[in-house]
Amino acid sequence: MTESRLDRAPERRQKVPDAAFGIVGVLVFAALLESLPRLGVLPRKYFPTLSETLTALAGQLGSASFWAALLDTVRGWGFGLGIALIAGTAVGFAIASSAKTIAITASTIEFLRPIPSVALIPLAVLLFGTDIRSTLLLVGYASFWPVLVQVLHGVQDIDPVAANTTESYGFSRWAVFRHLVWPTTLPYLITGARLSASVALILTISAELIIGSPGLGSAIARAQASNAIADVYAMVIVSGLLGMAVNVLIRSIERRVLRWHLSIRKDEVS
């Protein structure tokens, strides 16, 4: 009898959904955010309670300027990411089309890729001022490299046996690209897009915060300048929620585009 109960105990623990643990974690974190400033553990001048932050967030949701700033951030993120995806994919396939071009451009890529986008802020301000084009320059540059590198890896991962088979059967270049190169590279491209989406959002808000171009970043800077600390934290919460929404969006696109891929089918089965 004792052994059967012990055997059933792990099974009962496994029935607890993972989402329940996540909810508990959020509730504990929320309780700490509310209690620590009230108890004086954190200085309330710089750390408002969660209820004060949520009150400020509710006020922001009723403001037209908040929605305009959110739209500017989403627009800057979307345009910058779109530019990076198109440019990274096109340049990646062009470079990977030949072993010589890969060898010629390898050192240049390794030199340019580590340059932080924030180092380009003076150039962006000099060229475009506080216009959204400054944000697009920084976002496009930072998001371009993950896409480019992943496309290069994808093309280089083509099965040589499959490549020799297409050559033996006399496939045209378009047929080879459509039936071999593109399906092999697409999972890598989606991975690059997922990485670039997060980088693009970070750079968008950072550029708005530093340069002052329209968006959530500049709204955070204005709230900080006016000593509206609760509004600052409210904007930070919105930025975090926006990041979660971006991740969910990219994941859903990945599942839809790669539903034929083995990794997605395994996740669906599990």
CSV table of C-alpha atoms in Angstrom, one decimal:
chain,number,residue,atom,x,y,z
A,1,MET,CA,0.0,0.0,0.0
A,2,THR,CA,2.8,2.4,0.9
A,3,GLU,CA,4.7,1.7,-2.3
A,4,SER,CA,1.6,2.3,-4.4
A,5,ARG,CA,1.1,5.7,-2.8
A,6,LEU,CA,4.7,6.7,-3.3
A,7,ASP,CA,4.5,5.6,-6.9
A,8,ARG,CA,1.4,7.8,-7.5
A,9,ALA,CA,2.9,10.9,-5.9
A,10,PRO,CA,5.1,11.8,-8.8
A,11,GLU,CA,2.1,11.3,-11.2
A,12,ARG,CA,0.0,13.7,-9.1
A,13,ARG,CA,2.8,16.3,-9.2
A,14,GLN,CA,3.1,16.0,-12.9
A,15,LYS,CA,-0.6,16.9,-13.4
A,16,VAL,CA,0.0,20.4,-12.1
A,17,PRO,CA,0.1,22.6,-15.3
A,18,ASP,CA,3.2,24.7,-15.8
A,19,ALA,CA,1.0,27.7,-16.3
A,20,ALA,CA,-0.1,27.4,-12.6
A,21,PHE,CA,3.6,27.8,-11.5
A,22,GLY,CA,3.9,30.9,-13.8
A,23,ILE,CA,0.8,32.5,-12.3
A,24,VAL,CA,2.1,31.9,-8.7
A,25,GLY,CA,5.4,33.4,-9.7
A,26,VAL,CA,3.7,36.5,-11.1
A,27,LEU,CA,1.5,36.9,-7.9
A,28,VAL,CA,4.6,36.6,-5.7
A,29,PHE,CA,6.5,39.2,-7.7
A,30,ALA,CA,3.4,41.5,-7.6
A,31,ALA,CA,3.2,41.1,-3.9
A,32,LEU,CA,6.9,42.0,-3.5
A,33,LEU,CA,6.4,45.1,-5.7
A,34,GLU,CA,3.5,46.2,-3.5
A,35,SER,CA,4.9,45.4,-0.1
A,36,LEU,CA,8.6,46.3,-0.3
A,37,PRO,CA,8.1,50.0,-0.9
A,38,ARG,CA,5.4,50.2,1.7
A,39,LEU,CA,7.7,48.5,4.3
A,40,GLY,CA,10.5,50.9,3.5
A,41,VAL,CA,12.8,48.2,2.2
A,42,LEU,CA,12.9,50.1,-1.1
A,43,PRO,CA,12.8,53.9,-1.1
A,44,ARG,CA,9.3,54.9,-2.2
A,45,LYS,CA,10.6,58.0,-3.9
A,46,TYR,CA,12.2,55.9,-6.6
A,47,PHE,CA,10.1,52.7,-6.3
A,48,PRO,CA,6.4,53.3,-6.3
A,49,THR,CA,4.1,50.6,-5.2
A,50,LEU,CA,2.5,48.3,-7.8
A,51,SER,CA,-0.9,49.9,-7.2
A,52,GLU,CA,0.5,53.4,-7.8
A,53,THR,CA,2.1,52.1,-11.0
A,54,LEU,CA,-1.1,50.5,-12.2
A,55,THR,CA,-3.0,53.7,-11.4
A,56,ALA,CA,-0.6,55.6,-13.6
A,57,LEU,CA,-0.9,53.0,-16.3
A,58,ALA,CA,-4.7,53.4,-16.3
A,59,GLY,CA,-4.2,57.1,-16.7
A,60,GLN,CA,-1.9,56.6,-19.6
A,61,LEU,CA,-4.3,54.3,-21.3
A,62,GLY,CA,-6.9,57.1,-21.4
A,63,SER,CA,-4.4,59.5,-23.0
A,64,ALA,CA,-4.3,60.1,-26.7
A,65,SER,CA,-0.6,60.9,-26.5
A,66,PHE,CA,0.2,57.5,-25.0
A,67,TRP,CA,-1.5,55.7,-27.9
A,68,ALA,CA,0.3,57.9,-30.4
A,69,ALA,CA,3.7,57.1,-28.8
A,70,LEU,CA,2.8,53.4,-28.8
A,71,LEU,CA,1.9,53.6,-32.5
A,72,ASP,CA,5.2,55.4,-33.3
A,73,THR,CA,7.2,52.7,-31.5
A,74,VAL,CA,5.3,49.8,-33.3
A,75,ARG,CA,5.8,51.6,-36.6
A,76,GLY,CA,9.5,52.2,-36.0
A,77,TRP,CA,9.9,48.6,-35.0
A,78,GLY,CA,8.0,47.2,-37.9
A,79,PHE,CA,9.6,49.3,-40.6
A,80,GLY,CA,13.1,48.8,-39.2
A,81,LEU,CA,12.6,45.0,-38.9
A,82,GLY,CA,11.1,44.8,-42.4
A,83,ILE,CA,14.1,46.6,-43.9
A,84,ALA,CA,16.5,44.3,-42.0
A,85,LEU,CA,14.6,41.2,-43.2
A,86,ILE,CA,14.6,42.2,-46.8
A,87,ALA,CA,18.2,43.4,-46.9
A,88,GLY,CA,19.6,40.6,-44.8
A,89,THR,CA,17.8,37.9,-46.9
A,90,ALA,CA,18.8,39.4,-50.2
A,91,VAL,CA,22.4,40.1,-49.2
A,92,GLY,CA,22.7,36.7,-47.5
A,93,PHE,CA,21.6,34.7,-50.6
A,94,ALA,CA,23.8,36.9,-52.8
A,95,ILE,CA,26.9,36.2,-50.7
A,96,ALA,CA,26.1,32.5,-50.2
A,97,SER,CA,25.7,32.0,-54.0
A,98,SER,CA,29.5,31.4,-54.3
A,99,ALA,CA,32.2,30.2,-52.1
A,100,LYS,CA,34.5,33.0,-53.3
A,101,THR,CA,32.0,35.7,-52.2
A,102,ILE,CA,31.8,34.1,-48.8
A,103,ALA,CA,35.6,34.1,-48.5
A,104,ILE,CA,35.9,37.7,-49.7
A,105,THR,CA,33.2,39.1,-47.4
A,106,ALA,CA,33.9,37.0,-44.3
A,107,SER,CA,36.4,39.5,-42.8
A,108,THR,CA,34.2,42.5,-43.6
A,109,ILE,CA,31.2,40.9,-41.9
A,110,GLU,CA,33.2,40.0,-38.8
A,111,PHE,CA,34.5,43.6,-38.6
A,112,LEU,CA,31.1,45.3,-39.0
A,113,ARG,CA,28.9,42.9,-37.1
A,114,PRO,CA,30.3,43.6,-33.6
A,115,ILE,CA,29.9,47.4,-33.9
A,116,PRO,CA,27.2,48.4,-31.5
A,117,SER,CA,24.3,50.3,-33.0
A,118,VAL,CA,24.4,53.0,-30.3
A,119,ALA,CA,27.8,54.0,-31.7
A,120,LEU,CA,25.9,55.2,-34.8
A,121,ILE,CA,23.7,57.5,-32.8
A,122,PRO,CA,25.8,60.7,-33.5
A,123,LEU,CA,25.8,59.8,-37.2
A,124,ALA,CA,22.0,59.2,-37.2
A,125,VAL,CA,21.4,62.5,-35.4
A,126,LEU,CA,23.7,64.3,-37.8
A,127,LEU,CA,21.9,62.9,-40.9
A,128,PHE,CA,18.2,62.8,-39.8
A,129,GLY,CA,18.0,64.7,-36.4
A,130,THR,CA,15.2,63.4,-34.2
A,131,ASP,CA,13.2,62.1,-37.1
A,132,ILE,CA,12.0,58.5,-37.2
A,133,ARG,CA,14.6,57.8,-39.9
A,134,SER,CA,17.3,58.0,-37.2
A,135,THR,CA,15.5,55.2,-35.4
A,136,LEU,CA,15.2,53.2,-38.6
A,137,LEU,CA,18.9,53.5,-39.2
A,138,LEU,CA,19.8,52.1,-35.8
A,139,VAL,CA,17.1,49.4,-35.9
A,140,GLY,CA,17.9,48.3,-39.4
A,141,TYR,CA,21.6,48.1,-38.8
A,142,ALA,CA,21.3,46.1,-35.6
A,143,SER,CA,18.6,43.7,-36.9
A,144,PHE,CA,20.3,43.2,-40.3
A,145,TRP,CA,23.2,41.0,-38.9
A,146,PRO,CA,21.2,38.2,-37.3
A,147,VAL,CA,19.2,37.7,-40.5
A,148,LEU,CA,22.3,37.8,-42.7
A,149,VAL,CA,24.3,35.3,-40.5
A,150,GLN,CA,21.4,32.9,-40.3
A,151,VAL,CA,20.9,32.9,-44.1
A,152,LEU,CA,24.5,32.2,-44.6
A,153,HIS,CA,24.4,29.3,-42.2
A,154,GLY,CA,21.3,28.0,-43.8
A,155,VAL,CA,22.7,28.0,-47.3
A,156,GLN,CA,25.9,26.3,-46.1
A,157,ASP,CA,23.8,23.6,-44.4
A,158,ILE,CA,22.4,22.2,-47.7
A,159,ASP,CA,22.9,18.5,-48.0
A,160,PRO,CA,25.7,17.9,-50.6
A,161,VAL,CA,24.0,14.6,-51.7
A,162,ALA,CA,20.8,16.5,-52.4
A,163,ALA,CA,22.8,19.2,-54.3
A,164,ASN,CA,24.5,16.6,-56.4
A,165,THR,CA,21.2,14.9,-57.1
A,166,THR,CA,19.6,18.1,-58.4
A,167,GLU,CA,22.7,18.7,-60.6
A,168,SER,CA,22.5,15.1,-61.9
A,169,TYR,CA,18.9,15.5,-62.9
A,170,GLY,CA,19.5,18.9,-64.6
A,171,PHE,CA,17.4,21.0,-62.4
A,172,SER,CA,17.3,24.7,-63.3
A,173,ARG,CA,18.7,27.3,-60.9
A,174,TRP,CA,15.2,28.4,-60.0
A,175,ALA,CA,14.1,24.8,-59.3
A,176,VAL,CA,17.2,24.2,-57.1
A,177,PHE,CA,16.4,27.4,-55.2
A,178,ARG,CA,12.7,26.6,-54.8
A,179,HIS,CA,13.0,22.9,-53.9
A,180,LEU,CA,16.3,22.7,-52.1
A,181,VAL,CA,17.9,26.1,-51.1
A,182,TRP,CA,14.8,27.8,-49.8
A,183,PRO,CA,13.4,24.9,-47.7
A,184,THR,CA,16.8,24.3,-46.1
A,185,THR,CA,17.4,28.0,-45.4
A,186,LEU,CA,13.9,28.9,-44.2
A,187,PRO,CA,14.2,27.6,-40.6
A,188,TYR,CA,17.4,29.5,-40.3
A,189,LEU,CA,15.8,32.6,-41.7
A,190,ILE,CA,12.9,32.3,-39.2
A,191,THR,CA,15.4,32.0,-36.4
A,192,GLY,CA,17.2,35.2,-37.6
A,193,ALA,CA,13.8,37.0,-37.8
A,194,ARG,CA,13.0,35.9,-34.2
A,195,LEU,CA,16.3,37.2,-32.9
A,196,SER,CA,16.1,40.4,-35.0
A,197,ALA,CA,12.5,41.1,-33.7
A,198,SER,CA,13.7,41.3,-30.1
A,199,VAL,CA,16.8,43.4,-31.1
A,200,ALA,CA,14.7,45.7,-33.2
A,201,LEU,CA,12.3,46.5,-30.3
A,202,ILE,CA,15.2,47.1,-27.9
A,203,LEU,CA,16.9,49.5,-30.4
A,204,THR,CA,13.6,51.2,-31.2
A,205,ILE,CA,12.9,52.2,-27.6
A,206,SER,CA,16.6,52.9,-26.9
A,207,ALA,CA,16.8,55.2,-29.9
A,208,GLU,CA,13.6,57.0,-28.8
A,209,LEU,CA,15.0,57.4,-25.3
A,210,ILE,CA,18.4,58.7,-26.3
A,211,ILE,CA,17.6,60.6,-29.5
A,212,GLY,CA,14.2,61.8,-28.6
A,213,SER,CA,12.4,60.6,-31.7
A,214,PRO,CA,8.6,60.0,-31.1
A,215,GLY,CA,7.6,56.8,-29.3
A,216,LEU,CA,7.5,55.1,-25.9
A,217,GLY,CA,11.2,55.9,-25.3
A,218,SER,CA,10.8,59.6,-25.5
A,219,ALA,CA,7.6,59.3,-23.4
A,220,ILE,CA,9.7,57.6,-20.7
A,221,ALA,CA,12.3,60.4,-20.9
A,222,ARG,CA,9.6,63.1,-20.5
A,223,ALA,CA,8.1,61.3,-17.5
A,224,GLN,CA,11.5,61.0,-15.9
A,225,ALA,CA,12.3,64.7,-16.5
A,226,SER,CA,9.0,65.7,-14.9
A,227,ASN,CA,9.7,63.4,-11.9
A,228,ALA,CA,6.6,61.3,-12.7
A,229,ILE,CA,8.2,58.1,-11.5
A,230,ALA,CA,5.0,56.0,-11.5
A,231,ASP,CA,4.5,56.9,-15.1
A,232,VAL,CA,8.0,55.8,-15.9
A,233,TYR,CA,7.4,52.4,-14.5
A,234,ALA,CA,4.0,52.3,-16.2
A,235,MET,CA,5.8,52.9,-19.6
A,236,VAL,CA,8.3,50.2,-18.7
A,237,ILE,CA,5.5,47.7,-18.1
A,238,VAL,CA,4.0,48.6,-21.5
A,239,SER,CA,7.4,48.1,-23.1
A,240,GLY,CA,7.6,44.6,-21.5
A,241,LEU,CA,4.2,43.7,-22.6
A,242,LEU,CA,5.0,44.9,-26.1
A,243,GLY,CA,8.0,42.6,-26.1
A,244,MET,CA,5.9,39.6,-25.0
A,245,ALA,CA,3.4,40.4,-27.8
A,246,VAL,CA,6.3,40.5,-30.3
A,247,ASN,CA,7.5,37.2,-29.2
A,248,VAL,CA,4.1,35.6,-29.4
A,249,LEU,CA,3.6,37.1,-32.9
A,250,ILE,CA,6.9,35.7,-34.2
A,251,ARG,CA,6.3,32.3,-32.6
A,252,SER,CA,2.9,32.0,-34.2
A,253,ILE,CA,4.3,33.0,-37.6
A,254,GLU,CA,7.0,30.4,-37.1
A,255,ARG,CA,4.5,27.7,-36.4
A,256,ARG,CA,2.4,28.6,-39.4
A,257,VAL,CA,5.3,28.9,-41.8
A,258,LEU,CA,7.3,25.9,-40.6
A,259,ARG,CA,4.4,23.5,-39.8
A,260,TRP,CA,6.0,21.0,-42.2
A,261,HIS,CA,9.3,21.1,-40.3
A,262,LEU,CA,10.2,18.3,-38.0
A,263,SER,CA,10.8,20.5,-34.9
A,264,ILE,CA,7.3,22.1,-35.2
A,265,ARG,CA,5.6,18.8,-35.7
A,266,LYS,CA,7.4,17.4,-32.6
A,267,ASP,CA,6.2,20.4,-30.5
A,268,GLU,CA,2.6,19.8,-31.7
A,269,VAL,CA,2.7,16.1,-30.9
A,270,SER,CA,4.2,16.8,-27.4
